[in-house]
PDB file of C-alpha atoms in Angstrom:
ATOM      1  CA  MET A1490     -77.455 -48.963  35.746  1.00  0.00           C
ATOM      2  CA  GLN A1491     -77.011 -50.101  32.050  1.00  0.00           C
ATOM      3  CA  ALA A1492     -78.599 -53.293  30.594  1.00  0.00           C
ATOM      4  CA  PHE A1493     -76.712 -55.185  27.888  1.00  0.00           C
ATOM      5  CA  ARG A1494     -78.226 -57.336  25.280  1.00  0.00           C
ATOM      6  CA  VAL A1495     -76.073 -59.941  23.524  1.00  0.00           C
ATOM      7  CA  THR A1496     -77.070 -61.680  20.324  1.00  0.00           C
ATOM      8  CA  GLU A1497     -75.150 -64.222  18.385  1.00  0.00           C
ATOM      9  CA  ASN A1498     -72.088 -62.791  16.604  1.00  0.00           C
ATOM     10  CA  GLU A1499     -72.625 -59.462  18.197  1.00  0.00           C
ATOM     11  CA  ALA A1500     -70.842 -57.383  20.723  1.00  0.00           C
ATOM     12  CA  PRO A1501     -72.814 -56.233  23.780  1.00  0.00           C
ATOM     13  CA  GLN A1502     -74.882 -52.998  23.144  1.00  0.00           C
ATOM     14  CA  SER A1503     -75.708 -50.593  25.673  1.00  0.00           C
ATOM     15  CA  HIS A1504     -79.392 -49.495  26.321  1.00  0.00           C
ATOM     16  CA  SER A1505     -78.856 -46.405  28.323  1.00  0.00           C
ATOM     17  CA  ALA A1506     -81.609 -43.675  28.714  1.00  0.00           C
ATOM     18  CA  SER A1507     -79.052 -40.903  27.626  1.00  0.00           C
ATOM     19  CA  SER A1508     -77.316 -41.102  24.280  1.00  0.00           C
ATOM     20  CA  PRO A1509     -73.986 -39.539  23.818  1.00  0.00           C
ATOM     21  CA  GLN A1510     -73.919 -35.861  22.952  1.00  0.00           C
ATOM     22  CA  PRO A1511     -72.083 -34.911  19.755  1.00  0.00           C
ATOM     23  CA  SER A1512     -68.776 -32.896  20.273  1.00  0.00           C
ATOM     24  CA  PRO A1513     -69.214 -29.204  19.873  1.00  0.00           C
ATOM     25  CA  PRO A1514     -67.694 -27.951  16.593  1.00  0.00           C
ATOM     26  CA  PRO A1515     -64.016 -26.920  16.954  1.00  0.00           C
ATOM     27  CA  PHE A1516     -63.658 -23.102  17.285  1.00  0.00           C
ATOM     28  CA  ASP A1517     -61.646 -21.247  14.587  1.00  0.00           C
ATOM     29  CA  LEU A1518     -58.176 -20.181  15.602  1.00  0.00           C
ATOM     30  CA  PRO A1519     -56.763 -16.859  14.167  1.00  0.00           C
ATOM     31  CA  ASP A1520     -54.391 -17.342  11.435  1.00  0.00           C
ATOM     32  CA  PRO A1521     -50.660 -17.038  12.806  1.00  0.00           C
ATOM     33  CA  PRO A1522     -48.901 -13.937  11.911  1.00  0.00           C
ATOM     34  CA  GLN A1523     -46.753 -14.185   8.711  1.00  0.00           C
ATOM     35  CA  LEU A1524     -42.984 -14.343   9.586  1.00  0.00           C
ATOM     36  CA  ILE A1525     -40.472 -12.168   7.842  1.00  0.00           C
ATOM     37  CA  PRO A1526     -37.654 -14.459   6.774  1.00  0.00           C
ATOM     38  CA  PHE A1527     -34.142 -13.380   7.931  1.00  0.00           C
ATOM     39  CA  GLN A1528     -31.050 -14.209   5.977  1.00  0.00           C
ATOM     40  CA  THR A1529     -27.588 -13.891   7.502  1.00  0.00           C
ATOM     41  CA  GLN A1530     -24.641 -12.389   5.563  1.00  0.00           C
ATOM     42  CA  PRO A1531     -22.506 -15.026   4.104  1.00  0.00           C
ATOM     43  CA  ASP A1532     -19.293 -16.066   6.129  1.00  0.00           C
ATOM     44  CA  MET A1533     -15.857 -16.232   4.885  1.00  0.00           C
ATOM     45  CA  PHE A1534     -16.898 -19.673   3.292  1.00  0.00           C
ATOM     46  CA  GLY A1535     -19.898 -18.205   1.645  1.00  0.00           C
ATOM     47  CA  LEU A1536     -22.271 -20.053   4.028  1.00  0.00           C
ATOM     48  CA  TYR A1537     -25.391 -18.242   5.291  1.00  0.00           C
ATOM     49  CA  SER A1538     -28.512 -19.138   7.225  1.00  0.00           C
ATOM     50  CA  VAL A1539     -32.057 -18.404   6.530  1.00  0.00           C
ATOM     51  CA  TYR A1540     -34.492 -18.156   9.615  1.00  0.00           C
ATOM     52  CA  PRO A1541     -38.247 -17.796   9.578  1.00  0.00           C
ATOM     53  CA  MET A1542     -37.815 -14.576  11.410  1.00  0.00           C
ATOM     54  CA  CYS A1543     -34.984 -12.359  12.798  1.00  0.00           C
ATOM     55  CA  PRO A1544     -33.112 -14.282  15.542  1.00  0.00           C
ATOM     56  CA  THR A1545     -33.290 -12.783  19.073  1.00  0.00           C
ATOM     57  CA  MET A1546     -29.615 -13.177  19.703  1.00  0.00           C
ATOM     58  CA  ALA A1547     -26.251 -13.918  18.122  1.00  0.00           C
ATOM     59  CA  PRO A1548     -24.069 -16.156  20.196  1.00  0.00           C
ATOM     60  CA  GLU A1549     -20.901 -15.174  18.476  1.00  0.00           C
ATOM     61  CA  ALA A1550     -21.568 -11.418  19.008  1.00  0.00           C
ATOM     62  CA  ASN A1551     -20.420 -11.582  22.683  1.00  0.00           C
ATOM     63  CA  CYS A1552     -17.496 -14.091  22.719  1.00  0.00           C
ATOM     64  CA  THR A1553     -15.182 -12.092  24.839  1.00  0.00           C
ATOM     65  CA  LEU A1554     -15.176 -11.814  28.653  1.00  0.00           C
ATOM     66  CA  GLU A1555     -16.271  -8.114  28.594  1.00  0.00           C
ATOM     67  CA  GLY A1556     -19.168  -9.244  26.216  1.00  0.00           C
ATOM     68  CA  VAL A1557     -20.541 -11.807  28.645  1.00  0.00           C
ATOM     69  CA  THR A1558     -20.085 -10.101  31.942  1.00  0.00           C
ATOM     70  CA  ASP A1559     -20.775  -6.520  33.310  1.00  0.00           C
ATOM     71  CA  ALA A1560     -18.879  -6.558  36.618  1.00  0.00           C
ATOM     72  CA  PRO A1561     -17.843  -2.936  37.453  1.00  0.00           C
ATOM     73  CA  THR A1562     -14.544  -4.103  38.499  1.00  0.00           C
ATOM     74  CA  LEU A1563     -13.507  -5.379  35.014  1.00  0.00           C
ATOM     75  CA  GLU A1564     -11.792  -3.041  32.629  1.00  0.00           C
ATOM     76  CA  GLY A1565     -11.868  -3.308  28.935  1.00  0.00           C
ATOM     77  CA  VAL A1566     -13.582  -2.359  25.759  1.00  0.00           C
ATOM     78  CA  CYS A1567     -17.264  -2.979  25.585  1.00  0.00           C
ATOM     79  CA  ALA A1568     -18.507  -5.480  23.179  1.00  0.00           C
ATOM     80  CA  THR A1569     -19.813  -4.272  19.925  1.00  0.00           C
ATOM     81  CA  PRO A1570     -23.640  -3.587  20.213  1.00  0.00           C
ATOM     82  CA  HIS A1571     -25.921  -6.035  18.414  1.00  0.00           C
ATOM     83  CA  ARG A1572     -27.170  -4.658  15.159  1.00  0.00           C
ATOM     84  CA  VAL A1573     -30.447  -5.499  13.611  1.00  0.00           C
ATOM     85  CA  HIS A1574     -30.491  -6.547   9.854  1.00  0.00           C
ATOM     86  CA  PRO A1575     -34.005  -6.313   8.501  1.00  0.00           C
ATOM     87  CA  GLY A1576     -35.365  -9.434   6.876  1.00  0.00           C
ATOM     88  CA  VAL A1577     -37.341  -9.623   3.483  1.00  0.00           C
ATOM     89  CA  SER A1578     -39.989  -6.917   3.835  1.00  0.00           C
ATOM     90  CA  SER A1579     -43.537  -7.942   3.797  1.00  0.00           C
ATOM     91  CA  PRO A1580     -46.351  -5.579   2.949  1.00  0.00           C
ATOM     92  CA  GLU A1581     -48.875  -7.785   4.992  1.00  0.00           C
ATOM     93  CA  ILE A1582     -46.991  -6.865   8.267  1.00  0.00           C
ATOM     94  CA  SER A1583     -47.575  -3.523   9.927  1.00  0.00           C
ATOM     95  CA  ASP A1584     -46.478  -2.006  13.103  1.00  0.00           C
ATOM     96  CA  ASP A1585     -49.701  -2.917  14.589  1.00  0.00           C
ATOM     97  CA  ASP A1586     -49.079  -6.511  13.875  1.00  0.00           C
ATOM     98  CA  LEU A1587     -45.443  -6.343  15.540  1.00  0.00           C
ATOM     99  CA  PHE A1588     -46.375  -4.235  18.537  1.00  0.00           C
ATOM    100  CA  GLY A1589     -50.285  -5.273  18.799  1.00  0.00           C
ATOM    101  CA  ALA A1590     -49.697  -7.396  21.809  1.00  0.00           C
ATOM    102  CA  PHE A1591     -48.296  -4.487  23.771  1.00  0.00           C
ATOM    103  CA  THR A1592     -49.805  -1.368  25.161  1.00  0.00           C
ATOM    104  CA  ASN A1593     -47.723   0.650  22.798  1.00  0.00           C
ATOM    105  CA  SER A1594     -44.487   0.438  20.797  1.00  0.00           C
ATOM    106  CA  SER A1595     -42.293   1.694  23.628  1.00  0.00           C
ATOM    107  CA  SER A1596     -43.548  -1.073  25.810  1.00  0.00           C
ATOM    108  CA  ALA A1597     -42.901  -3.464  23.168  1.00  0.00           C
ATOM    109  CA  LEU A1598     -39.280  -2.177  22.653  1.00  0.00           C
ATOM    110  CA  LEU A1599     -38.656  -2.339  26.395  1.00  0.00           C
ATOM    111  CA  MET A1600     -39.988  -5.896  26.371  1.00  0.00           C
ATOM    112  CA  ALA A1601     -37.795  -6.778  23.395  1.00  0.00           C
ATOM    113  CA  TRP A1602     -34.841  -5.345  25.352  1.00  0.00           C
ATOM    114  CA  HIS A1603     -35.706  -7.386  28.414  1.00  0.00           C
ATOM    115  CA  TYR A1604     -35.758 -10.726  26.490  1.00  0.00           C
ATOM    116  CA  SER A1605     -32.629  -9.949  24.436  1.00  0.00           C
ATOM    117  CA  GLY A1606     -29.000 -10.678  25.402  1.00  0.00           C
ATOM    118  CA  SER A1607     -28.468 -11.746  29.022  1.00  0.00           C
ATOM    119  CA  ASN A1608     -31.023 -13.704  30.876  1.00  0.00           C
ATOM    120  CA  ALA A1609     -30.075 -12.062  34.177  1.00  0.00           C
ATOM    121  CA  LYS A1610     -32.660  -9.297  33.834  1.00  0.00           C
ATOM    122  CA  SER A1611     -35.695  -9.721  36.001  1.00  0.00           C
ATOM    123  CA  ALA A1612     -39.160  -8.396  35.705  1.00  0.00           C
ATOM    124  CA  THR A1613     -38.466  -6.127  38.580  1.00  0.00           C
ATOM    125  CA  GLU A1614     -35.462  -4.556  37.077  1.00  0.00           C
ATOM    126  CA  LEU A1615     -37.433  -4.066  33.716  1.00  0.00           C
ATOM    127  CA  ASN A1616     -40.058  -2.243  35.801  1.00  0.00           C
ATOM    128  CA  HIS A1617     -37.315  -0.155  37.522  1.00  0.00           C
ATOM    129  CA  LEU A1618     -35.670   0.736  34.063  1.00  0.00           C
ATOM    130  CA  ALA A1619     -39.085   1.971  32.807  1.00  0.00           C
ATOM    131  CA  GLU A1620     -39.372   4.245  36.048  1.00  0.00           C
ATOM    132  CA  PHE A1621     -35.918   5.785  35.097  1.00  0.00           C
ATOM    133  CA  LEU A1622     -37.172   6.349  31.577  1.00  0.00           C
ATOM    134  CA  ARG A1623     -40.298   8.126  32.656  1.00  0.00           C
ATOM    135  CA  ASP A1624     -38.283  10.482  34.840  1.00  0.00           C
ATOM    136  CA  PRO A1625     -38.734  14.126  33.612  1.00  0.00           C
ATOM    137  CA  SER A1626     -35.018  14.645  33.882  1.00  0.00           C
ATOM    138  CA  PHE A1627     -34.408  11.702  31.394  1.00  0.00           C
ATOM    139  CA  LYS A1628     -33.377  12.846  27.898  1.00  0.00           C
ATOM    140  CA  GLN A1629     -33.118  10.470  25.099  1.00  0.00           C
ATOM    141  CA  ALA A1630     -30.519  12.737  23.251  1.00  0.00           C
ATOM    142  CA  ASP A1631     -28.223  12.142  26.334  1.00  0.00           C
ATOM    143  CA  LEU A1632     -27.660   8.650  25.375  1.00  0.00           C
ATOM    144  CA  VAL A1633     -25.963   9.430  22.036  1.00  0.00           C
ATOM    145  CA  GLY A1634     -22.363   7.931  22.584  1.00  0.00           C
ATOM    146  CA  PHE A1635     -23.303   6.406  25.973  1.00  0.00           C
ATOM    147  CA  ASN A1636     -20.746   4.027  27.206  1.00  0.00           C
ATOM    148  CA  HIS A1637     -21.087   1.994  30.461  1.00  0.00           C
ATOM    149  CA  ALA A1638     -17.423   1.576  30.963  1.00  0.00           C
ATOM    150  CA  ARG A1639     -16.691   5.220  30.728  1.00  0.00           C
ATOM    151  CA  GLU A1640     -19.637   6.230  32.967  1.00  0.00           C
ATOM    152  CA  SER A1641     -18.390   3.624  35.693  1.00  0.00           C
ATOM    153  CA  LYS A1642     -14.841   4.929  35.401  1.00  0.00           C
ATOM    154  CA  ARG A1643     -16.091   8.538  36.091  1.00  0.00           C
ATOM    155  CA  LEU A1644     -17.956   7.161  39.158  1.00  0.00           C
ATOM    156  CA  ASP A1645     -14.677   5.401  40.380  1.00  0.00           C
ATOM    157  CA  GLU A1646     -12.841   8.716  40.019  1.00  0.00           C
ATOM    158  CA  LEU A1647     -15.061  10.690  42.379  1.00  0.00           C
ATOM    159  CA  PRO A1648     -13.363  11.768  45.565  1.00  0.00           C
TER     160      PRO A1648
END
């Protein structure tokens, strides 16, 4: 139990056996990684945007029905693939800085794919994709010119 002593013109003072302990010093946080500024190409009005880093999506890039859906029953031209435009280069940022949070660069690129475009991709589906990519019969060179609509049509035409 604490005892208080009050004198004239004074607030109550606590006479506790234990005095408050000083706060521990704040721990140092690592400096955040430097961002590479990204500037868009000027539009027909000469307007452009500057972002602290390359945006993860371009809302106008997939403005057609085919661009926002992937139903096998839809026919049409595939949306133009996203293009990555490098930002201002920075000598302070290395591949290790960009991929350092991941096991390796391939894992980082798979995660980038997972978080780009549609939000309909699940973690389970990403793991499933990685299983296919690890299959010995998978050849990266076979993906040159790959087109989902063409391959789906070939399946539909099977007897």
